[in-house]
């Protein structure tokens, strides 16, 4: 939804040290997990992205 994009944009503007931002949500089903059209992100305990994959 547009409100989520606005939230990411506002957070990025508020944290000028950040160079980029992305949205992510937990994968809740096996079909999504193995769908090559869905980009997956591995993040650390602080929510910082470590890697992205379509695998």
CSV table of C-alpha atoms in Angstrom, one decimal:
chain,number,residue,atom,x,y,z
A,1,UNK,CA,0.0,0.0,0.0
A,2,UNK,CA,1.1,3.6,-0.6
A,3,UNK,CA,1.2,4.3,3.1
A,4,UNK,CA,3.9,1.7,3.6
A,5,UNK,CA,6.0,3.3,0.8
A,6,UNK,CA,5.5,6.7,2.5
A,7,UNK,CA,6.7,5.2,5.8
A,8,UNK,CA,9.9,3.9,4.2
A,9,UNK,CA,10.5,7.2,2.5
A,10,UNK,CA,10.0,9.1,5.7
A,11,UNK,CA,12.4,6.8,7.6
A,12,UNK,CA,15.0,7.1,4.9
A,13,UNK,CA,14.7,10.9,5.0
A,14,UNK,CA,15.0,10.9,8.8
A,15,UNK,CA,18.1,8.7,8.7
A,16,UNK,CA,20.4,10.6,6.3
A,17,UNK,CA,23.3,8.1,7.1
A,18,UNK,CA,21.2,5.3,5.4
A,19,UNK,CA,22.1,4.9,1.7
A,20,UNK,CA,19.0,2.8,0.8
A,21,UNK,CA,16.0,1.1,2.3
A,22,UNK,CA,13.8,-1.9,1.3
A,23,UNK,CA,10.5,-3.5,2.5
A,24,UNK,CA,10.4,-7.0,3.7
A,25,UNK,CA,7.9,-9.3,5.4
A,26,UNK,CA,8.2,-12.8,6.9
A,27,UNK,CA,7.5,-15.7,4.5
A,28,UNK,CA,4.7,-17.7,5.9
A,29,UNK,CA,4.2,-20.6,3.4
A,30,UNK,CA,6.4,-23.1,1.6
A,31,UNK,CA,5.0,-22.1,-1.9
A,32,UNK,CA,6.3,-18.5,-1.4
A,33,UNK,CA,9.6,-19.8,0.0
A,34,UNK,CA,10.4,-21.8,-3.2
A,35,UNK,CA,8.8,-19.3,-5.7
A,36,UNK,CA,11.7,-17.9,-7.8
A,37,UNK,CA,9.6,-14.8,-8.6
A,38,UNK,CA,9.7,-13.8,-4.9
A,39,UNK,CA,12.9,-12.0,-3.7
A,40,UNK,CA,14.0,-13.2,-0.3
A,41,UNK,CA,16.1,-11.3,2.2
A,42,UNK,CA,18.4,-12.6,4.9
A,43,UNK,CA,18.7,-10.0,7.7
A,44,UNK,CA,20.7,-9.8,10.9
A,45,UNK,CA,19.2,-9.5,14.4
A,46,UNK,CA,18.9,-5.7,13.9
A,47,UNK,CA,16.9,-6.1,10.7
A,48,UNK,CA,19.8,-5.0,8.4
A,49,UNK,CA,19.8,-6.9,5.1
A,50,UNK,CA,22.7,-9.2,4.6
A,51,UNK,CA,21.8,-10.7,1.2
A,52,UNK,CA,19.0,-10.9,-1.3
A,53,UNK,CA,18.1,-14.0,-3.3
A,54,UNK,CA,15.5,-15.5,-5.7
A,55,UNK,CA,16.6,-19.0,-4.8
